[in-house]
GROMACS .gro file of C-alpha atoms in nm:
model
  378
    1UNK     CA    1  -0.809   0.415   0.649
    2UNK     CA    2  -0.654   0.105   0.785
    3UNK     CA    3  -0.273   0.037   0.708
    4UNK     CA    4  -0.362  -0.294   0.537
    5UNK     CA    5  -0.595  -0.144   0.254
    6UNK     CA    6  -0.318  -0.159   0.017
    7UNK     CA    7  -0.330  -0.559   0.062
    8UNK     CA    8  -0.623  -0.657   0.220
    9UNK     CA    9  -0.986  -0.831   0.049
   10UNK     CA   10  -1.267  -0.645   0.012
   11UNK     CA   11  -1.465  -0.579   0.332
   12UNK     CA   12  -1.817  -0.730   0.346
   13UNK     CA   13  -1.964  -0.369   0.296
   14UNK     CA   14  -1.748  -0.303  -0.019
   15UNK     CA   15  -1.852  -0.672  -0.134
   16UNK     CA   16  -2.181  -0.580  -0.346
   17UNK     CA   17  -2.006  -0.219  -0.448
   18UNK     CA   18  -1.752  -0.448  -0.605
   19UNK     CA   19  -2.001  -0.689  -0.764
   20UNK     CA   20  -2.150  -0.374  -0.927
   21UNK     CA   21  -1.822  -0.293  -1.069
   22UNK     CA   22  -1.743  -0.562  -1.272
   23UNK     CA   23  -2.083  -0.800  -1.319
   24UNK     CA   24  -2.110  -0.652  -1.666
   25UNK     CA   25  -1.752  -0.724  -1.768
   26UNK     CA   26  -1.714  -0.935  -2.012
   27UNK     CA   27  -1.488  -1.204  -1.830
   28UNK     CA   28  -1.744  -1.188  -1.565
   29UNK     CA   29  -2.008  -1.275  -1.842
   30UNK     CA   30  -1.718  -1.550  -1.960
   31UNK     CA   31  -1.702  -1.713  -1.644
   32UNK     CA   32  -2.099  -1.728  -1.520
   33UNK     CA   33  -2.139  -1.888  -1.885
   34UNK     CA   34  -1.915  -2.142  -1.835
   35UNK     CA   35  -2.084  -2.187  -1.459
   36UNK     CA   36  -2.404  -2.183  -1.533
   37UNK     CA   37  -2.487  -2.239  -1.888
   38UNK     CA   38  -2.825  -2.286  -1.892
   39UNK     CA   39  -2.881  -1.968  -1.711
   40UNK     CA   40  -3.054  -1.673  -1.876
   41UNK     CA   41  -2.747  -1.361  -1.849
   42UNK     CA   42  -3.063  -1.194  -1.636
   43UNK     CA   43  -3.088  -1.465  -1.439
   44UNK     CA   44  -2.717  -1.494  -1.257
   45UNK     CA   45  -2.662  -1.164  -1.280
   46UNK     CA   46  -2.951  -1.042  -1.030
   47UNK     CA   47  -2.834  -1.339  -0.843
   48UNK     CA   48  -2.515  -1.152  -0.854
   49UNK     CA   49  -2.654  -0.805  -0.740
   50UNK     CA   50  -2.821  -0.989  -0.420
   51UNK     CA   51  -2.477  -1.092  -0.287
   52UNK     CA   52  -2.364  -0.880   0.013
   53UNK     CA   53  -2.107  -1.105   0.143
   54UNK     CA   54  -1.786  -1.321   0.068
   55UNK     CA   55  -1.913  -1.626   0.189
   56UNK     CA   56  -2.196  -1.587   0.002
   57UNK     CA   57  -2.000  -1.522  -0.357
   58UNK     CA   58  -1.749  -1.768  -0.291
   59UNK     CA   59  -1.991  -2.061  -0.233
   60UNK     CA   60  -2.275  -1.982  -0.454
   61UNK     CA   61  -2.041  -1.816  -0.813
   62UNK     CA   62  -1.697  -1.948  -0.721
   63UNK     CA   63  -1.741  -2.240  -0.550
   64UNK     CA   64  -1.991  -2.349  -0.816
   65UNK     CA   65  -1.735  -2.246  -1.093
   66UNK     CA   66  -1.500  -2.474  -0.939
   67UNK     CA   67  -1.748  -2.813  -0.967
   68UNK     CA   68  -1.775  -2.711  -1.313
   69UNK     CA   69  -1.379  -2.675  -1.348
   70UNK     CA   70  -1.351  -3.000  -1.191
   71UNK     CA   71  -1.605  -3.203  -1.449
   72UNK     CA   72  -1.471  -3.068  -1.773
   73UNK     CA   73  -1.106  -3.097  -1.708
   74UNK     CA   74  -1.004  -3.337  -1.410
   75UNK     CA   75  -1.105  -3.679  -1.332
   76UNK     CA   76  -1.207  -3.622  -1.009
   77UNK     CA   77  -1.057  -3.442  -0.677
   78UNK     CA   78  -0.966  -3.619  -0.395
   79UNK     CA   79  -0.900  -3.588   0.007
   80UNK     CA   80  -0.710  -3.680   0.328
   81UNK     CA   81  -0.623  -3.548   0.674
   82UNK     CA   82  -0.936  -3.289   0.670
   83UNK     CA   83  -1.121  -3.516   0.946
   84UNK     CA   84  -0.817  -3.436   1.199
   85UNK     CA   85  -0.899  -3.063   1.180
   86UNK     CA   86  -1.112  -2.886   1.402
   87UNK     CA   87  -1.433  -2.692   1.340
   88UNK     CA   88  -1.466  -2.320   1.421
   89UNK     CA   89  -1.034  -2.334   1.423
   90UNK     CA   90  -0.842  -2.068   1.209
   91UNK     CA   91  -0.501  -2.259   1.077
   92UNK     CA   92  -0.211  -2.165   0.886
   93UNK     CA   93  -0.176  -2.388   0.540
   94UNK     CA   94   0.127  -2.407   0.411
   95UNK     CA   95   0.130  -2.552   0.062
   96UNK     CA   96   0.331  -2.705  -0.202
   97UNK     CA   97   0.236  -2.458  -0.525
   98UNK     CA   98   0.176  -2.606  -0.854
   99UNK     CA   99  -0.119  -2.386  -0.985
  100UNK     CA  100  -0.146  -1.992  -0.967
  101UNK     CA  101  -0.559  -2.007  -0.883
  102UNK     CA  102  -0.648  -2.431  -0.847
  103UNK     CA  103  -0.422  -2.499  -0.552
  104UNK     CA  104  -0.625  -2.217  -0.332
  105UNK     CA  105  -0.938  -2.287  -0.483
  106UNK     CA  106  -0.926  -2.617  -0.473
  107UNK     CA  107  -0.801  -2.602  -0.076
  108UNK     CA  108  -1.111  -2.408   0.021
  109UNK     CA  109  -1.357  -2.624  -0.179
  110UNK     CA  110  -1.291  -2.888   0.053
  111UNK     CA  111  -1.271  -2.678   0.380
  112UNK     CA  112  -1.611  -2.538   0.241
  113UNK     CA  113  -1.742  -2.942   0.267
  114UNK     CA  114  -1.583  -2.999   0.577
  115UNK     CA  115  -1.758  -2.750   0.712
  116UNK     CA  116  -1.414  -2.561   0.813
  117UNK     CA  117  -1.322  -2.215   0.854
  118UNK     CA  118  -1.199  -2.088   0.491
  119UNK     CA  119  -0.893  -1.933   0.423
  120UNK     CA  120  -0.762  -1.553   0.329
  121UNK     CA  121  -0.509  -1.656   0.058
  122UNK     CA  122  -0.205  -1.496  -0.042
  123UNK     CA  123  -0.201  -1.396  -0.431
  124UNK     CA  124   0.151  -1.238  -0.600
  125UNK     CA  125  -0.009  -0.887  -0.707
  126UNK     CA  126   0.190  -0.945  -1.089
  127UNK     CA  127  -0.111  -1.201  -1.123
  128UNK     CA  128  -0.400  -0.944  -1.081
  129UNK     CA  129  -0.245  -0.664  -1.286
  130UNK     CA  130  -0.565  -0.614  -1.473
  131UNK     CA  131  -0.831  -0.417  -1.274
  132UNK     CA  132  -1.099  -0.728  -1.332
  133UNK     CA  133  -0.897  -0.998  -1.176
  134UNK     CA  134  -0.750  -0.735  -0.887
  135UNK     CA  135  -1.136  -0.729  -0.806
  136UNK     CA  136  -1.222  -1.062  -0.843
  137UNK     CA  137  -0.929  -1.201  -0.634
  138UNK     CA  138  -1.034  -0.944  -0.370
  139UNK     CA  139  -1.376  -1.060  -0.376
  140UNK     CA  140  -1.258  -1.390  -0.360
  141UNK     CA  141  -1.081  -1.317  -0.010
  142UNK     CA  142  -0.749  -1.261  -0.147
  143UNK     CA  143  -0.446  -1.084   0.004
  144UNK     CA  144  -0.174  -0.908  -0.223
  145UNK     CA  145   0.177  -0.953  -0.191
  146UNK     CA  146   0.377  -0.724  -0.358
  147UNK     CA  147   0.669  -0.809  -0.557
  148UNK     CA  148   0.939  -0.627  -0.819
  149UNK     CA  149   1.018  -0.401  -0.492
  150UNK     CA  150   1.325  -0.244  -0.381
  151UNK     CA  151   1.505  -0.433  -0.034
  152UNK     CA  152   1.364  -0.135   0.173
  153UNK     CA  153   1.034  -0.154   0.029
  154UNK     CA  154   1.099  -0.497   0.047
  155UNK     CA  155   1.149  -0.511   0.435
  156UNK     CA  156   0.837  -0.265   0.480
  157UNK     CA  157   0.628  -0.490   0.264
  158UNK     CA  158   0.731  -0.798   0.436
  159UNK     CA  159   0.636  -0.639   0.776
  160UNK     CA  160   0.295  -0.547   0.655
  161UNK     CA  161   0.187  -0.885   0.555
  162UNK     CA  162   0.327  -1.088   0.851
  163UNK     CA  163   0.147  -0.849   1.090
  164UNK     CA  164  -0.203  -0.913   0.858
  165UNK     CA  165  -0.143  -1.265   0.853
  166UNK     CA  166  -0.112  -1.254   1.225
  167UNK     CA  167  -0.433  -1.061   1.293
  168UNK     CA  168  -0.632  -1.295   1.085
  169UNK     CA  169  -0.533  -1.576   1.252
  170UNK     CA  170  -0.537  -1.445   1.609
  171UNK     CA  171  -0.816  -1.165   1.554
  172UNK     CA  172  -1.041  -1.274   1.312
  173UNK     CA  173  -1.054  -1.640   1.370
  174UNK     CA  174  -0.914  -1.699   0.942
  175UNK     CA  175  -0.738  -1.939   0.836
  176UNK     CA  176  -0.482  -1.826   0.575
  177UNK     CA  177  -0.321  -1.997   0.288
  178UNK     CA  178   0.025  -1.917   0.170
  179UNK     CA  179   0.262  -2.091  -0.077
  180UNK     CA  180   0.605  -2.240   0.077
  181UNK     CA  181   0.774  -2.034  -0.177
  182UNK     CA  182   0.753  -1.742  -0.405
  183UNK     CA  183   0.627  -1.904  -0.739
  184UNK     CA  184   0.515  -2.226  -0.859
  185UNK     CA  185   0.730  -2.506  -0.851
  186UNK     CA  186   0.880  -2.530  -1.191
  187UNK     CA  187   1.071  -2.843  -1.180
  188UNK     CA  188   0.927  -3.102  -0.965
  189UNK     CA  189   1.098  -3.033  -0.659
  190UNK     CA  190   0.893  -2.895  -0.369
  191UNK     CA  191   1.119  -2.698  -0.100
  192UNK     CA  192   0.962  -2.440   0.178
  193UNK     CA  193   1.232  -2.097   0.161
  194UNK     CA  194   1.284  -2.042   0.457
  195UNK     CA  195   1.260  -1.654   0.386
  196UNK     CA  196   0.855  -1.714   0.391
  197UNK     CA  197   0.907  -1.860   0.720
  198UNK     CA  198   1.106  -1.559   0.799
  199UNK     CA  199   0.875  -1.313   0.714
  200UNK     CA  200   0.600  -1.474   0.917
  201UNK     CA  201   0.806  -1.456   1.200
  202UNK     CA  202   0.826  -1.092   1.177
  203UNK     CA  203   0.469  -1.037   1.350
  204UNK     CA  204   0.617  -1.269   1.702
  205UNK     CA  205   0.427  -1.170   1.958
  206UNK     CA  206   0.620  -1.460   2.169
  207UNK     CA  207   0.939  -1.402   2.340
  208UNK     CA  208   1.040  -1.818   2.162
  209UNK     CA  209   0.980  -1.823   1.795
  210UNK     CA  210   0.899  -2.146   1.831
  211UNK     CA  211   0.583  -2.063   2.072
  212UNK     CA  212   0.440  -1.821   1.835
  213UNK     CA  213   0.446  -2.066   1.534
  214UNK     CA  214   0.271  -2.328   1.739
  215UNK     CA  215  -0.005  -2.041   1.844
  216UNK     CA  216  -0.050  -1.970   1.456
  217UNK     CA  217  -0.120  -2.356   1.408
  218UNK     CA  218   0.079  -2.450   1.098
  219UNK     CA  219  -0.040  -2.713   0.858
  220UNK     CA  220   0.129  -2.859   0.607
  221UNK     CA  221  -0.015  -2.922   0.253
  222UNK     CA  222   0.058  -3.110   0.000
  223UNK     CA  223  -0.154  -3.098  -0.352
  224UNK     CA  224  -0.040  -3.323  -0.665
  225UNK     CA  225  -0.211  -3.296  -1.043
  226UNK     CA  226  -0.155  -3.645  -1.226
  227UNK     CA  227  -0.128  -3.428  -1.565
  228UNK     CA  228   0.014  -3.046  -1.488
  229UNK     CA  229  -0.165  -2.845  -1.743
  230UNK     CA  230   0.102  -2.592  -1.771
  231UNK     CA  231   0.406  -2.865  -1.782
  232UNK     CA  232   0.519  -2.767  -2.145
  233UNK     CA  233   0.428  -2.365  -2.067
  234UNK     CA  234   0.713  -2.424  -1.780
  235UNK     CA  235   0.999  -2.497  -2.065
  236UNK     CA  236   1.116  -2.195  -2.134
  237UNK     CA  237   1.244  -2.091  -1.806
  238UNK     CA  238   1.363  -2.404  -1.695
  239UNK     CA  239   1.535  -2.385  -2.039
  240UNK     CA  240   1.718  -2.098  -1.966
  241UNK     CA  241   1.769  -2.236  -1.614
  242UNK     CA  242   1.990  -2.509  -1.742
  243UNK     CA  243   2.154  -2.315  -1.964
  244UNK     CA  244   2.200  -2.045  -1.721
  245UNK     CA  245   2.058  -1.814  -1.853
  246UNK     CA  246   1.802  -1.514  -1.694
  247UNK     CA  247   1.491  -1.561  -1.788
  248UNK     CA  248   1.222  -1.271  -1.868
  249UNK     CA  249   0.894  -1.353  -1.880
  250UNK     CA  250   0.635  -1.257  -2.201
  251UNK     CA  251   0.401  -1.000  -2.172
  252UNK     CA  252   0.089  -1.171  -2.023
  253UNK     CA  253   0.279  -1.490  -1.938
  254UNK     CA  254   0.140  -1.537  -1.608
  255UNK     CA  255  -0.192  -1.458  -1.711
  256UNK     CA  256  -0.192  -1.703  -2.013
  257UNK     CA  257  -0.018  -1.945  -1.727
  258UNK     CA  258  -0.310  -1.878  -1.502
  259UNK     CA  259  -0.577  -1.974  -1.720
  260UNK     CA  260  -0.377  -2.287  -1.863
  261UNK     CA  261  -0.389  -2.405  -1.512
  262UNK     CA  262  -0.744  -2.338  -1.449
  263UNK     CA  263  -0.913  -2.502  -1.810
  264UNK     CA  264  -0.641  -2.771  -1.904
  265UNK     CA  265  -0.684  -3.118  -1.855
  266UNK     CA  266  -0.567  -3.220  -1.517
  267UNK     CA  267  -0.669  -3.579  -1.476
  268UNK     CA  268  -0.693  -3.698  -1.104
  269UNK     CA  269  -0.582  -3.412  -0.846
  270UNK     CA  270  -0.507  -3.464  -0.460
  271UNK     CA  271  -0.493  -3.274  -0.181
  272UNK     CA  272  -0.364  -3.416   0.150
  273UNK     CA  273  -0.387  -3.192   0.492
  274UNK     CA  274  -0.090  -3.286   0.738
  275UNK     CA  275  -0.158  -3.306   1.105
  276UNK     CA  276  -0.080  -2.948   1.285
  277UNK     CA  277   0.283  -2.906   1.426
  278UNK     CA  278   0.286  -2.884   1.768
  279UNK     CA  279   0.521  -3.059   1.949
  280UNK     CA  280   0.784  -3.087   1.686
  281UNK     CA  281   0.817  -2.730   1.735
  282UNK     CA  282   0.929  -2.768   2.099
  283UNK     CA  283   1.205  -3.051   1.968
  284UNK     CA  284   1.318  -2.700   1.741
  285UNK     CA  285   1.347  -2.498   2.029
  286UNK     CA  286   1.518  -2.780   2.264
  287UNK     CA  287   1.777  -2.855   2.005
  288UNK     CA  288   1.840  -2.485   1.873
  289UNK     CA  289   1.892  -2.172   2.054
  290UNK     CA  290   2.002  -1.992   1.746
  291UNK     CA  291   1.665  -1.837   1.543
  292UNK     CA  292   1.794  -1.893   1.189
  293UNK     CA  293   1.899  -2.282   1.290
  294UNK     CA  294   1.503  -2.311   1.411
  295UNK     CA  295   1.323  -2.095   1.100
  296UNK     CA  296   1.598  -2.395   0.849
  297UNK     CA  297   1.452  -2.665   1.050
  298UNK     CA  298   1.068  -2.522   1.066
  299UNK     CA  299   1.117  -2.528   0.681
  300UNK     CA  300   1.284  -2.918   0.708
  301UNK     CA  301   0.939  -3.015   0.932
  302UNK     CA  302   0.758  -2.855   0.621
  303UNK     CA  303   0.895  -3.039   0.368
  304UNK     CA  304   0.918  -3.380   0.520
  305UNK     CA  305   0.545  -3.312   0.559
  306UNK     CA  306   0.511  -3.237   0.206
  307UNK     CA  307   0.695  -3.472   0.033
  308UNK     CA  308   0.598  -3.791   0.262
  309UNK     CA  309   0.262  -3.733   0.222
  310UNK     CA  310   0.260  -3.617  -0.145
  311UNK     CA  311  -0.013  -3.840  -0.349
  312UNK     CA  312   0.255  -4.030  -0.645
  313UNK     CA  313   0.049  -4.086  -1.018
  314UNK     CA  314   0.127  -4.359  -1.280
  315UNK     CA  315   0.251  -4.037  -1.489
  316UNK     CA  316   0.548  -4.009  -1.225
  317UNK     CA  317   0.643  -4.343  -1.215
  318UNK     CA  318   0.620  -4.390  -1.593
  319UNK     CA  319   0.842  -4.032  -1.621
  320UNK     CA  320   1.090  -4.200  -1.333
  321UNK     CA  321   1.108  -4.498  -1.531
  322UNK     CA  322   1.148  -4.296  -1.911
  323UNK     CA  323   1.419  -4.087  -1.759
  324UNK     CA  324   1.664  -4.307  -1.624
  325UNK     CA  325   1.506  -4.606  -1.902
  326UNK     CA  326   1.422  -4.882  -1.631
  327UNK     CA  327   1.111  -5.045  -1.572
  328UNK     CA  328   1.158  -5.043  -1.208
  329UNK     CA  329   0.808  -4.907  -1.120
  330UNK     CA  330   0.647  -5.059  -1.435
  331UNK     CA  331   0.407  -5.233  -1.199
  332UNK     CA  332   0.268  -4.924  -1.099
  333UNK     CA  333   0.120  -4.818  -1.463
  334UNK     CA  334  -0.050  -4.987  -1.749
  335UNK     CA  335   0.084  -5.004  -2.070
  336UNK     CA  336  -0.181  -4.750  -2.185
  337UNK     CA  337  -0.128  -4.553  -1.933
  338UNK     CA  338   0.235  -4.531  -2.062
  339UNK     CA  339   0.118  -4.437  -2.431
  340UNK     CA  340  -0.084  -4.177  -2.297
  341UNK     CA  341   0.188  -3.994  -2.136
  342UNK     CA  342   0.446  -4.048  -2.422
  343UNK     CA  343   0.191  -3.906  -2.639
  344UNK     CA  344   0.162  -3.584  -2.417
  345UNK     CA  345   0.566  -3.613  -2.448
  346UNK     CA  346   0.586  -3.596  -2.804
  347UNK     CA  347   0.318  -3.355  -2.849
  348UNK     CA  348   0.446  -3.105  -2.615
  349UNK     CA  349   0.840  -3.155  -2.640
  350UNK     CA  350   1.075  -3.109  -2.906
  351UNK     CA  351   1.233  -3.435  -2.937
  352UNK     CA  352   1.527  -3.321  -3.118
  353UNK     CA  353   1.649  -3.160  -2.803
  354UNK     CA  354   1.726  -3.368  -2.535
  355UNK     CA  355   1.764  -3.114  -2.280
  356UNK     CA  356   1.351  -3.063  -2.312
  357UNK     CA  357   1.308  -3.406  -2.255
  358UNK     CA  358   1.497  -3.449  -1.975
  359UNK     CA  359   1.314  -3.107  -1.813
  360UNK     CA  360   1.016  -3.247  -1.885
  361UNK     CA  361   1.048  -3.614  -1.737
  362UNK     CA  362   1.229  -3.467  -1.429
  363UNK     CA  363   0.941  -3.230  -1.342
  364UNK     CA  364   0.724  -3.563  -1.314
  365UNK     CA  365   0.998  -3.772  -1.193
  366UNK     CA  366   1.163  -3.563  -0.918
  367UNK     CA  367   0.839  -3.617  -0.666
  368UNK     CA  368   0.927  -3.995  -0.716
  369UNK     CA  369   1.298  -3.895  -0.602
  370UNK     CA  370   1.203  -3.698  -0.317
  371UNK     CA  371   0.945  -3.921  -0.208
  372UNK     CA  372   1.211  -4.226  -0.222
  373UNK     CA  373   1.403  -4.006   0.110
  374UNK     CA  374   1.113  -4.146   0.344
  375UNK     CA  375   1.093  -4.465   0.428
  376UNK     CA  376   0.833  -4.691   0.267
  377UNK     CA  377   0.626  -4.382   0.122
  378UNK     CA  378   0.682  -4.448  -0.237
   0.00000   0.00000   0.00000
């Protein structure tokens, strides 16, 4: 028994165990269909039984579902910044979150061409309550993190992850993806909490803070989807957000949210890898001695990363220029371009209430805003 079994993937000699377990499920049958649809059922599945490893599932069934992902409902993914990492090299991504299973998948896709170590990603455990997807995330090198707990359990919990996270990266040579917050951004606005920071702090094996975030090699990463597949499935609580109001989610809201994300139309997608921070770190610990002024500007460093580097779409500018009815970035669209997104607009929103509209346009206008802080990036 290891203390991290509550939490941890599958190890490589539970792998084919697991694939036994579930390649006769019927979402397993779903998703091989969709993969691979001229294969005979026969055909993928002994393909299926043959697999021994992660590596092994991931790029020859997930990797694989991905392309297909890709084809039918994007126009194409693109890259930056993955030539300045290292081979061999475990790193610590820190992401912007805008999808519960693409912004993951799509991460280690292109680590996979790189040639670059792959990640162990953090996954909410509210997202794998049925036994199928529990399975599948864990064969898919995924790492729970609990939520709904008490503040003790809380604390415990927290504990338990930072110290995994910490062994992966230092022991096991894995990279490790994690969002910058709890959730997917709802409204537009990307912002590291600093209580994710916090919690990865709690494994310090360094008597600076400072020097055990540069040892974990953080890197920034920012991911942008021209058309967010789940924008209108977001309404509801940013509804009661504005209204202030507490939202409670439906019964199998975050699973109909995670398969929105995966099979609507996404149009272009990017994914930009900052460079690692390193010697920002040791401007953090010159200019603060207090631990809680360096984890607020760790999560600053994050951000600027973020948002500076975020990939802008004609469906932000033409949102920006909707909302606050200028043409200011008019140059950066085409008319049609323009009638594509104000059909999604009045499709998807009620237009009889303005609050929806202005939700709506701010969740594609707000990266615009942020990105506007930086000098020259828009």
């Amino acid at each position: 028994m290891s203390k991290f079994d509550a939490i941890r993937p599958f190890y490589e000699t539970e792998v084919n165990d697991a694939i036994q377990g579930v390649v006769n499920h019927p979402m397993m049958k779903a998703l091989m269909n969709f993969t691979f649809p001229e294969t005979q059922d026969e055909v993928w599945k002994e393909q299926l039984l043959r697999t021994h490893s992660t590596r092994d599932f991931q790029c020859n069934f997930i990797y694989k579902s991905l392309q297909k992902v890709l084809e039918k409902t994007s126009d194409g993914l693109s890259t930056s910044g993955f030539e300045m990492l290292e081979k061999n090299t475990s790193y610590l991504f820190i992401s912007n979150h805008r999808d519960i299973l693409l912004d993951t998948s799509l991460l280690n896709a292109c680590l996979f061409e790189h040639k670059l170590v792959m990640t162990a990603s953090a996954i909410g455990d509210n997202l794998v309550q049925k036994s199928f997807l529990r399975k599948l995330a864990r064969l898919n090198r995924n790492f729970l993190v609990q939520r709904g707990l008490s503040p003790r359990e809380m604390l415990q919990s927290s504990k338990l992850l930072s110290e995994y996270i910490s062994k992966l990266l230092q022991h096991e040579n894995r990279s490790v993806w994690i969002a910058q917050r709890e959730g997917r951004t709802k409204d537009g606005n990307d912002a590291t909490n600093p209580g994710v920071l916090k919690m990865l702090a709690m494994a310090s094996d360094e008597v600076e803070l400072m020097d055990y975030f540069k040892k974990i090699q953080i890197v920034p990463v920012s991911i942008s989807y021209e058309y967010d597949p789940t924008d209108a499935l977001k309404m509801p609580q940013l509804m009661a957000e504005a209204n202030q109001e507490i939202y409670v989610k439906e019964k199998n809201e975050d699973f109909i949210n995670l398969m929105s994300g995966v099979m609507g139309q996404k149009r272009r997608i990017h994914i930009h890898v900052g460079a690692v921070l390193n010697s920002e770190l040791d401007e953090i610990k010159a200019h603060h001695e207090n631990s809680n002024k360096q984890i607020q500007a760790l999560a600053q460093l994050i951000d600027d990363s973020i948002l500076s580097n975020y990939k802008l779409w004609p469906t932000n500018y033409i949102a920006f220029d909707l909302l606050h009815k200028t043409t200011q970035y008019s140059h950066l669209y085409t008319e049609n371009e323009k009638l594509l997104f104000e059909r999604r607009l009045e499709m998807r929103i009620d237009h009889s209430n303005p609050q929806a509209m202005q939700s709506f346009l701010s969740m594609y206008a707000n990266p615009v805003v942020n990105k506007l802080k930086y000098e020259n990036a828009v």
